[in-house]
mmCIF file of C-alpha atoms and ligand atoms in Angstrom:
data_model
loop_
_atom_site.group_PDB
_atom_site.id
_atom_site.type_symbol
_atom_site.label_atom_id
_atom_site.label_comp_id
_atom_site.label_asym_id
_atom_site.label_seq_id
_atom_site.Cartn_x
_atom_site.Cartn_y
_atom_site.Cartn_z
ATOM 1 C CA UNK A 1424 131.476 51.507 59.660
ATOM 2 C CA UNK A 1425 127.578 50.118 58.432
ATOM 3 C CA UNK A 1426 126.598 47.442 60.020
ATOM 4 C CA UNK A 1427 123.255 46.139 59.164
ATOM 5 C CA UNK A 1428 122.030 43.005 58.188
ATOM 6 C CA UNK A 1429 119.531 41.674 58.622
ATOM 7 C CA UNK A 1430 118.025 38.198 60.475
ATOM 8 C CA UNK A 1431 115.917 36.135 57.923
ATOM 9 C CA UNK A 1432 113.872 39.114 56.729
ATOM 10 C CA UNK A 1433 114.317 40.656 60.079
ATOM 11 C CA UNK A 1434 115.448 43.861 59.334
ATOM 12 C CA UNK A 1435 118.799 45.527 61.967
ATOM 13 C CA UNK A 1436 121.083 48.562 63.024
ATOM 14 C CA UNK A 1437 123.767 44.998 64.405
ATOM 15 C CA UNK A 1438 123.925 42.002 64.561
ATOM 16 C CA UNK A 1439 124.244 41.936 68.039
ATOM 17 C CA UNK A 1440 121.582 40.312 69.542
ATOM 18 C CA UNK A 1441 120.774 38.403 73.482
ATOM 19 C CA UNK A 1442 120.683 34.884 74.200
ATOM 20 C CA UNK A 1443 116.967 33.879 75.547
ATOM 21 C CA UNK A 1444 116.852 34.244 78.961
ATOM 22 C CA UNK A 1445 120.350 36.199 80.000
ATOM 23 C CA UNK A 1446 118.606 40.093 80.173
ATOM 24 C CA UNK A 1447 115.468 40.812 81.821
ATOM 25 C CA UNK A 1448 114.335 43.662 79.548
ATOM 26 C CA UNK A 1449 111.821 45.379 82.277
ATOM 27 C CA UNK A 1450 113.932 44.646 85.488
ATOM 28 C CA UNK A 1451 116.650 46.933 83.486
ATOM 29 C CA UNK A 1452 113.806 49.464 82.384
ATOM 30 C CA UNK A 1453 112.464 49.786 86.275
ATOM 31 C CA UNK A 1454 116.603 50.821 86.560
ATOM 32 C CA UNK A 1455 117.796 52.624 84.255
ATOM 33 C CA UNK A 1456 114.691 54.592 83.286
ATOM 34 C CA UNK A 1457 114.435 55.612 79.634
ATOM 35 C CA UNK A 1458 118.315 55.875 79.338
ATOM 36 C CA UNK A 1459 117.667 51.951 78.693
ATOM 37 C CA UNK A 1460 116.090 52.779 75.241
ATOM 38 C CA UNK A 1461 117.813 55.947 74.096
ATOM 39 C CA UNK A 1462 120.961 53.327 74.635
ATOM 40 C CA UNK A 1463 119.840 49.703 73.992
ATOM 41 C CA UNK A 1464 122.784 47.032 74.363
ATOM 42 C CA UNK A 1465 121.125 44.588 71.436
ATOM 43 C CA UNK A 1466 120.124 45.336 67.638
ATOM 44 C CA UNK A 1467 117.340 42.609 68.423
ATOM 45 C CA UNK A 1468 115.702 41.823 72.075
ATOM 46 C CA UNK A 1469 114.785 37.445 72.159
ATOM 47 C CA UNK A 1470 112.802 36.989 75.397
ATOM 48 C CA UNK A 1471 112.950 34.509 77.806
ATOM 49 C CA UNK A 1472 111.448 31.148 77.188
ATOM 50 C CA UNK A 1473 107.502 31.730 77.593
ATOM 51 C CA UNK A 1474 105.633 28.340 78.235
ATOM 52 C CA UNK A 1475 102.152 28.008 78.316
ATOM 53 C CA UNK A 1476 101.326 28.078 82.484
ATOM 54 C CA UNK A 1477 103.293 30.143 85.134
ATOM 55 C CA UNK A 1478 106.185 28.027 86.785
ATOM 56 C CA UNK A 1479 108.207 28.573 89.655
ATOM 57 C CA UNK A 1480 111.726 27.347 87.619
ATOM 58 C CA UNK A 1481 113.544 25.315 89.900
ATOM 59 C CA UNK A 1482 114.479 24.904 93.698
ATOM 60 C CA UNK A 1483 118.022 26.617 94.829
ATOM 61 C CA UNK A 1484 120.736 26.955 94.331
ATOM 62 C CA UNK A 1485 120.547 27.663 90.486
ATOM 63 C CA UNK A 1486 124.087 28.857 90.267
ATOM 64 C CA UNK A 1487 127.659 27.445 90.228
ATOM 65 C CA UNK A 1488 129.924 30.197 88.971
ATOM 66 C CA UNK A 1489 132.712 27.675 86.758
ATOM 67 C CA UNK A 1490 136.374 28.686 86.066
ATOM 68 C CA UNK A 1491 135.421 30.510 82.464
ATOM 69 C CA UNK A 1492 131.942 30.130 83.375
ATOM 70 C CA UNK A 1493 128.644 29.252 84.663
ATOM 71 C CA UNK A 1494 126.083 27.266 85.075
ATOM 72 C CA UNK A 1495 122.817 27.308 86.038
ATOM 73 C CA UNK A 1496 119.665 25.643 86.728
ATOM 74 C CA UNK A 1497 117.830 28.070 86.326
ATOM 75 C CA UNK A 1498 114.274 25.925 84.931
ATOM 76 C CA UNK A 1499 112.367 28.617 83.726
ATOM 77 C CA UNK A 1500 110.157 30.990 85.634
ATOM 78 C CA UNK A 1501 108.199 32.761 84.262
ATOM 79 C CA UNK A 1502 104.293 33.713 84.416
ATOM 80 C CA UNK A 1503 103.002 31.784 81.713
ATOM 81 C CA UNK A 1504 101.691 32.586 78.199
ATOM 82 C CA UNK A 1505 98.329 34.575 79.372
ATOM 83 C CA UNK A 1506 100.488 36.697 82.027
ATOM 84 C CA UNK A 1507 103.152 37.002 78.760
ATOM 85 C CA UNK A 1508 101.384 38.687 76.240
ATOM 86 C CA UNK A 1509 98.956 40.998 79.829
ATOM 87 C CA UNK A 1510 102.100 42.060 81.359
ATOM 88 C CA UNK A 1511 105.775 41.727 79.729
ATOM 89 C CA UNK A 1512 104.077 42.006 75.496
ATOM 90 C CA UNK A 1513 103.900 45.341 76.164
ATOM 91 C CA UNK A 1514 107.037 47.078 77.738
ATOM 92 C CA UNK A 1515 109.216 44.319 75.054
ATOM 93 C CA UNK A 1516 107.575 46.797 72.957
ATOM 94 C CA UNK A 1517 108.814 49.437 73.266
ATOM 95 C CA UNK A 1518 112.147 48.628 73.577
ATOM 96 C CA UNK A 1519 112.581 50.305 69.796
ATOM 97 C CA UNK A 1520 114.211 47.482 68.291
ATOM 98 C CA UNK A 1521 112.706 43.683 66.915
ATOM 99 C CA UNK A 1522 111.272 41.798 69.360
ATOM 100 C CA UNK A 1523 112.204 37.894 69.254
ATOM 101 C CA UNK A 1524 109.384 35.348 71.711
ATOM 102 C CA UNK A 1525 111.375 32.084 72.732
ATOM 103 C CA UNK A 1526 108.734 29.713 73.895
ATOM 104 C CA UNK A 1527 108.650 25.316 75.083
ATOM 105 C CA UNK A 1528 106.118 23.179 75.164
ATOM 106 C CA UNK A 1529 106.428 19.578 76.426
ATOM 107 C CA UNK A 1530 103.734 18.594 73.158
ATOM 108 C CA UNK A 1531 103.078 19.351 70.148
ATOM 109 C CA UNK A 1532 99.365 21.280 70.612
ATOM 110 C CA UNK A 1533 101.327 23.340 73.359
ATOM 111 C CA UNK A 1534 103.266 24.446 70.685
ATOM 112 C CA UNK A 1535 101.247 25.783 67.997
ATOM 113 C CA UNK A 1536 98.078 27.624 70.738
ATOM 114 C CA UNK A 1537 102.330 29.218 72.434
ATOM 115 C CA UNK A 1538 103.236 30.345 68.362
ATOM 116 C CA UNK A 1539 99.508 30.676 67.477
ATOM 117 C CA UNK A 1540 99.253 33.684 70.081
ATOM 118 C CA UNK A 1541 103.043 34.973 70.241
ATOM 119 C CA UNK A 1542 102.679 35.749 66.213
ATOM 120 C CA UNK A 1543 99.056 37.079 65.824
ATOM 121 C CA UNK A 1544 100.714 40.276 67.680
ATOM 122 C CA UNK A 1545 102.639 43.231 65.392
ATOM 123 C CA UNK A 1546 104.579 43.420 67.910
ATOM 124 C CA UNK A 1547 106.364 40.443 67.472
ATOM 125 C CA UNK A 1548 108.662 39.701 64.062
ATOM 126 C CA UNK A 1549 109.301 36.634 64.934
ATOM 127 C CA UNK A 1550 109.552 33.177 67.740
ATOM 128 C CA UNK A 1551 112.328 31.069 68.993
ATOM 129 C CA UNK A 1552 111.778 27.846 69.737
ATOM 130 C CA UNK A 1553 113.812 26.869 72.417
ATOM 131 C CA UNK A 1554 113.496 22.343 71.758
ATOM 132 C CA UNK A 1555 117.046 22.470 73.696
ATOM 133 C CA UNK A 1556 117.025 23.320 77.143
ATOM 134 C CA UNK A 1557 118.865 21.110 78.895
ATOM 135 C CA UNK A 1558 116.811 22.033 82.200
ATOM 136 C CA UNK A 1559 113.796 20.326 81.694
ATOM 137 C CA UNK A 1560 113.431 16.372 80.418
ATOM 138 C CA UNK A 1561 110.323 17.700 78.000
ATOM 139 C CA UNK A 1562 112.675 20.067 76.047
ATOM 140 C CA UNK A 1563 115.837 18.185 75.557
ATOM 141 C CA UNK A 1564 113.948 14.855 73.816
ATOM 142 C CA UNK A 1565 112.948 17.193 70.571
ATOM 143 C CA UNK A 1566 116.426 18.755 69.987
ATOM 144 C CA UNK A 1567 118.332 15.801 70.532
ATOM 145 C CA UNK A 1568 116.232 14.660 67.758
ATOM 146 C CA UNK A 1569 116.086 15.260 63.508
ATOM 147 C CA UNK A 1570 113.236 13.516 63.181
ATOM 148 C CA UNK A 1571 111.043 14.872 66.133
ATOM 149 C CA UNK A 1572 112.664 18.634 65.507
ATOM 150 C CA UNK A 1573 111.729 18.132 61.440
ATOM 151 C CA UNK A 1574 107.786 17.089 62.553
ATOM 152 C CA UNK A 1575 106.986 19.742 65.332
ATOM 153 C CA UNK A 1576 108.305 22.344 62.409
ATOM 154 C CA UNK A 1577 106.648 21.459 59.789
ATOM 155 C CA UNK A 1578 102.848 21.117 62.756
ATOM 156 C CA UNK A 1579 103.657 24.165 63.356
ATOM 157 C CA UNK A 1580 105.167 25.597 59.349
ATOM 158 C CA UNK A 1581 101.799 26.412 58.566
ATOM 159 C CA UNK A 1582 100.471 28.569 61.958
ATOM 160 C CA UNK A 1583 102.145 31.342 60.488
ATOM 161 C CA UNK A 1584 104.888 33.629 58.184
ATOM 162 C CA UNK A 1585 106.783 35.302 61.350
ATOM 163 C CA UNK A 1586 110.561 33.855 60.854
ATOM 164 C CA UNK A 1587 109.703 30.571 63.130
ATOM 165 C CA UNK A 1588 114.288 30.148 64.769
ATOM 166 C CA UNK A 1589 115.323 27.100 66.308
ATOM 167 C CA UNK A 1590 117.391 26.601 68.986
ATOM 168 C CA UNK A 1591 119.339 23.577 68.523
ATOM 169 C CA UNK A 1592 121.293 22.168 72.157
ATOM 170 C CA UNK A 1593 124.994 21.757 72.222
ATOM 171 C CA UNK A 1594 123.938 18.113 73.711
ATOM 172 C CA UNK A 1595 123.966 16.127 71.060
ATOM 173 C CA UNK A 1596 127.517 13.749 68.481
ATOM 174 C CA UNK A 1597 125.765 15.638 65.581
ATOM 175 C CA UNK A 1598 124.027 19.039 65.848
ATOM 176 C CA UNK A 1599 123.817 18.944 62.630
ATOM 177 C CA UNK A 1600 121.931 16.824 61.874
ATOM 178 C CA UNK A 1601 118.744 18.778 64.262
ATOM 179 C CA UNK A 1602 119.713 21.572 61.970
ATOM 180 C CA UNK A 1603 118.948 19.884 57.909
ATOM 181 C CA UNK A 1604 115.643 18.316 59.911
ATOM 182 C CA UNK A 1605 114.174 22.183 61.210
ATOM 183 C CA UNK A 1606 115.675 23.803 58.059
ATOM 184 C CA UNK A 1607 113.791 20.072 56.208
ATOM 185 C CA UNK A 1608 110.734 21.193 58.712
ATOM 186 C CA UNK A 1609 110.295 24.821 57.320
ATOM 187 C CA UNK A 1610 112.454 26.357 59.698
ATOM 188 C CA UNK A 1611 113.840 30.419 58.908
ATOM 189 C CA UNK A 1612 116.951 29.827 61.417
ATOM 190 C CA UNK A 1613 119.071 28.983 63.327
ATOM 191 C CA UNK A 1614 120.400 30.242 67.110
ATOM 192 C CA UNK A 1615 122.925 27.746 69.200
ATOM 193 C CA UNK A 1616 124.655 26.607 71.281
ATOM 194 C CA UNK A 1617 122.520 26.986 74.237
ATOM 195 C CA UNK A 1618 124.023 25.231 77.246
ATOM 196 C CA UNK A 1619 125.846 22.639 77.671
ATOM 197 C CA UNK A 1620 125.028 19.834 80.253
ATOM 198 C CA UNK A 1621 127.089 20.324 83.303
ATOM 199 C CA UNK A 1622 127.040 19.628 87.245
ATOM 200 C CA UNK A 1623 128.882 21.573 90.430
ATOM 201 C CA UNK A 1624 129.825 19.746 93.064
ATOM 202 C CA UNK A 1625 129.001 21.166 97.235
ATOM 203 C CA UNK A 1626 132.794 22.434 98.076
ATOM 204 C CA UNK A 1627 131.523 21.555 101.798
ATOM 205 C CA UNK A 1628 129.291 19.269 101.823
ATOM 206 C CA UNK A 1629 128.411 15.475 99.923
ATOM 207 C CA UNK A 1630 125.791 17.300 97.349
ATOM 208 C CA UNK A 1631 125.369 17.942 94.338
ATOM 209 C CA UNK A 1632 125.531 21.815 94.412
ATOM 210 C CA UNK A 1633 122.452 22.792 91.592
ATOM 211 C CA UNK A 1634 119.677 21.813 93.844
ATOM 212 C CA UNK A 1635 117.686 20.000 90.271
ATOM 213 C CA UNK A 1636 121.516 18.101 90.640
ATOM 214 C CA UNK A 1637 122.495 19.206 87.123
ATOM 215 C CA UNK A 1638 122.200 22.655 85.059
ATOM 216 C CA UNK A 1639 123.934 24.059 81.970
ATOM 217 C CA UNK A 1640 126.941 25.547 80.743
ATOM 218 C CA UNK A 1641 127.406 28.818 79.619
ATOM 219 C CA UNK A 1642 129.950 31.519 79.367
ATOM 220 C CA UNK A 1643 133.900 31.100 77.225
ATOM 221 C CA UNK A 1644 134.386 28.049 78.711
ATOM 222 C CA UNK A 1645 131.720 26.526 75.963
ATOM 223 C CA UNK A 1646 133.351 29.262 73.291
ATOM 224 C CA UNK A 1647 135.320 26.894 72.072
ATOM 225 C CA UNK A 1648 132.492 24.937 71.216
ATOM 226 C CA UNK A 1649 129.704 27.288 69.539
ATOM 227 C CA UNK A 1650 132.827 27.784 67.331
ATOM 228 C CA UNK A 1651 133.282 24.422 66.880
ATOM 229 C CA UNK A 1652 129.099 23.528 65.960
ATOM 230 C CA UNK A 1653 128.777 26.644 64.438
ATOM 231 C CA UNK A 1654 131.057 26.239 60.925
ATOM 232 C CA UNK A 1655 129.628 22.072 61.927
ATOM 233 C CA UNK A 1656 126.232 24.007 61.469
ATOM 234 C CA UNK A 1657 126.007 26.620 59.011
ATOM 235 C CA UNK A 1658 128.847 24.150 56.352
ATOM 236 C CA UNK A 1659 125.407 21.837 56.343
ATOM 237 C CA UNK A 1660 122.510 24.304 56.339
ATOM 238 C CA UNK A 1661 121.278 26.848 53.681
ATOM 239 C CA UNK A 1662 119.219 29.079 56.673
ATOM 240 C CA UNK A 1663 121.372 31.920 58.933
ATOM 241 C CA UNK A 1664 122.166 30.666 62.199
ATOM 242 C CA UNK A 1665 121.830 33.420 65.375
ATOM 243 C CA UNK A 1666 125.277 32.589 67.209
ATOM 244 C CA UNK A 1667 126.926 31.881 70.793
ATOM 245 C CA UNK A 1668 128.258 30.976 73.462
ATOM 246 C CA UNK A 1669 130.470 32.907 75.094
ATOM 247 C CA UNK A 1670 130.579 36.219 73.210
ATOM 248 C CA UNK A 1671 132.835 38.522 75.918
ATOM 249 C CA UNK A 1672 133.692 40.905 72.845
ATOM 250 C CA UNK A 1673 133.566 41.899 70.158
ATOM 251 C CA UNK A 1674 136.991 39.739 68.382
ATOM 252 C CA UNK A 1675 135.210 36.976 70.414
ATOM 253 C CA UNK A 1676 131.645 38.386 68.300
ATOM 254 C CA UNK A 1677 133.615 38.384 64.921
ATOM 255 C CA UNK A 1678 135.380 34.826 65.241
ATOM 256 C CA UNK A 1679 131.132 33.169 65.355
ATOM 257 C CA UNK A 1680 130.949 35.151 61.951
ATOM 258 C CA UNK A 1681 134.312 33.966 60.325
ATOM 259 C CA UNK A 1682 132.504 30.214 61.992
ATOM 260 C CA UNK A 1683 129.758 31.291 60.162
ATOM 261 C CA UNK A 1684 127.018 32.601 61.903
ATOM 262 C CA UNK A 1685 124.979 35.213 59.833
ATOM 263 C CA UNK A 1686 124.560 37.357 63.281
ATOM 264 C CA UNK A 1687 125.806 37.210 67.462
ATOM 265 C CA UNK A 1688 124.304 37.216 70.501
ATOM 266 C CA UNK A 1689 125.450 38.365 73.642
ATOM 267 C CA UNK A 1690 124.895 35.460 77.084
ATOM 268 C CA UNK A 1691 126.660 35.660 80.206
ATOM 269 C CA UNK A 1692 128.246 38.047 79.136
ATOM 270 C CA UNK A 1693 125.460 41.056 80.289
ATOM 271 C CA UNK A 1694 125.310 39.302 83.976
ATOM 272 C CA UNK A 1695 128.998 40.743 84.389
ATOM 273 C CA UNK A 1696 128.338 43.740 82.230
ATOM 274 C CA UNK A 1697 125.058 44.777 81.335
ATOM 275 C CA UNK A 1698 125.910 46.881 78.937
ATOM 276 C CA UNK A 1699 127.846 44.141 76.980
ATOM 277 C CA UNK A 1700 125.851 44.304 73.992
ATOM 278 C CA UNK A 1701 127.007 47.523 73.269
ATOM 279 C CA UNK A 1702 130.741 47.273 73.822
ATOM 280 C CA UNK A 1703 131.193 43.616 71.563
ATOM 281 C CA UNK A 1704 129.027 46.720 69.093
ATOM 282 C CA UNK A 1705 131.295 49.493 68.826
ATOM 283 C CA UNK A 1706 134.458 47.171 68.867
ATOM 284 C CA UNK A 1707 132.743 45.603 65.707
ATOM 285 C CA UNK A 1708 133.817 48.509 63.224
ATOM 286 C CA UNK A 1709 137.981 47.920 64.649
ATOM 287 C CA UNK A 1710 137.941 44.332 64.961
ATOM 288 C CA UNK A 1711 136.361 43.892 61.095
ATOM 289 C CA UNK A 1712 140.137 46.732 60.258
ATOM 290 C CA UNK A 1713 142.163 44.623 62.034
ATOM 291 C CA UNK A 1714 141.150 40.995 59.564
ATOM 292 C CA UNK A 1715 140.812 43.247 56.793
ATOM 293 C CA UNK A 1716 137.407 43.310 56.580
ATOM 294 C CA UNK A 1717 135.868 46.880 55.397
ATOM 295 C CA UNK A 1718 132.214 46.392 56.363
ATOM 296 C CA UNK A 1719 130.298 43.201 58.075
ATOM 297 C CA UNK A 1720 128.852 42.059 54.671
ATOM 298 C CA UNK A 1721 132.696 41.034 53.247
ATOM 299 C CA UNK A 1722 133.084 39.598 56.960
ATOM 300 C CA UNK A 1723 129.825 36.957 56.620
ATOM 301 C CA UNK A 1724 130.673 36.472 53.189
ATOM 302 C CA UNK A 1725 134.687 35.321 53.955
ATOM 303 C CA UNK A 1726 135.343 30.992 54.370
ATOM 304 C CA UNK A 1727 137.496 29.780 55.929
ATOM 305 C CA UNK A 1728 140.362 27.207 55.140
HETATM 306 C C1 FMN B 44 120.353 32.613 83.937
HETATM 307 C C2 FMN B 44 120.822 31.881 81.973
HETATM 308 C C3 FMN B 44 119.689 31.926 81.513
HETATM 309 C C4 FMN B 44 119.237 30.684 80.364
HETATM 310 N N1 FMN B 44 117.572 30.880 80.450
HETATM 311 C C5 FMN B 44 117.674 30.610 78.674
HETATM 312 C C6 FMN B 44 115.846 30.393 78.697
HETATM 313 O O1 FMN B 44 114.931 30.740 78.449
HETATM 314 N N2 FMN B 44 116.124 29.729 77.301
HETATM 315 C C7 FMN B 44 116.567 29.664 76.520
HETATM 316 O O2 FMN B 44 116.534 28.761 75.375
HETATM 317 N N3 FMN B 44 118.074 29.893 76.313
HETATM 318 C C8 FMN B 44 118.842 30.122 77.212
HETATM 319 N N4 FMN B 44 119.903 30.315 77.847
HETATM 320 C C9 FMN B 44 121.593 29.661 76.444
HETATM 321 C C10 FMN B 44 121.334 31.549 76.342
HETATM 322 O O3 FMN B 44 120.042 32.038 75.702
HETATM 323 C C11 FMN B 44 123.113 30.641 75.517
HETATM 324 O O4 FMN B 44 121.816 29.791 74.910
HETATM 325 C C12 FMN B 44 124.679 30.360 76.174
HETATM 326 O O5 FMN B 44 124.473 30.546 77.164
HETATM 327 C C13 FMN B 44 124.969 30.586 75.885
HETATM 328 O O6 FMN B 44 125.508 32.107 75.388
HETATM 329 P P1 FMN B 44 126.267 32.795 76.648
HETATM 330 O O7 FMN B 44 128.081 31.656 76.650
HETATM 331 O O8 FMN B 44 126.613 33.580 75.600
HETATM 332 O O9 FMN B 44 125.690 32.893 77.398
HETATM 333 C C14 FMN B 44 120.374 30.662 79.432
HETATM 334 C C15 FMN B 44 121.380 31.166 79.673
HETATM 335 C C16 FMN B 44 121.321 31.785 81.156
HETATM 336 C C17 FMN B 44 123.141 31.378 81.548
#
């Protein structure tokens, strides 16, 4: 079955991306060598979120397993913009699939620098704007406010003709209002959901488990929340939605397509099975067939009662 599709002009051989920060392709390449490229699990690679300056990330602990999910407070460790462009980008450009680079800043001026320097690189097909990471205070502010999201988009839109994708936070009452703001500001797509604000208590000591007190929940536990939000947002905007949140297999991926997503992303499941993206793709023809679809496009065009 032909699974080829596109997301805001980026041609894809299939509808399966990775969620930003959930698949370290450079580390995987070091372990698996060229076999990773020959059988790359995703149809498009989304980088870990890049910030202006190098960051060590949050103090430990940073992970907590929950029933059907996990909480992380990784805190965006990374090499900063210069380190990413010099050291990481060449390797990511060699993965054999289109590359989307995720960026985040705590002020518009820094977002402008990030977008303009990343967009000038031919290897980059699109840019995702992380305005929703619940671990970094500044990211939350923009993504919680429709007007701030629209203003950010209006500042960034003139910088590049490359697709700009706004990653939405689920930690608002009405994500569709933020999506409408993103679209009004000129976004080409939205991706959703980021992690859901969450905390855990240390089982042995009377304190919070995570070093910074709270983090973001992901995995199958958040899937019903993500499906509801994808439905609401895709009904409210004309731009395409990249759907994610607890996808583990082809069936759950197809649920997101039926909820209104054009393409999907696999996140937390990659930690359990680095080939999860391939499993989703391999299972899609049968999953589509079981629901009576002859093609991916038929499912993308379907609407639910
Ligand atoms: C360990 C971890 C790190 C993440 N890092 C980022 C990140 O750097 N940027 C971002 O936009 N989202 C990040 N996310 C959120 C995921 O991309 C995704 O939106 C979320 O986990 C929901 O999908 P899932 O339930 O399939 O994991 C991270 C998630 C996890 C679990």
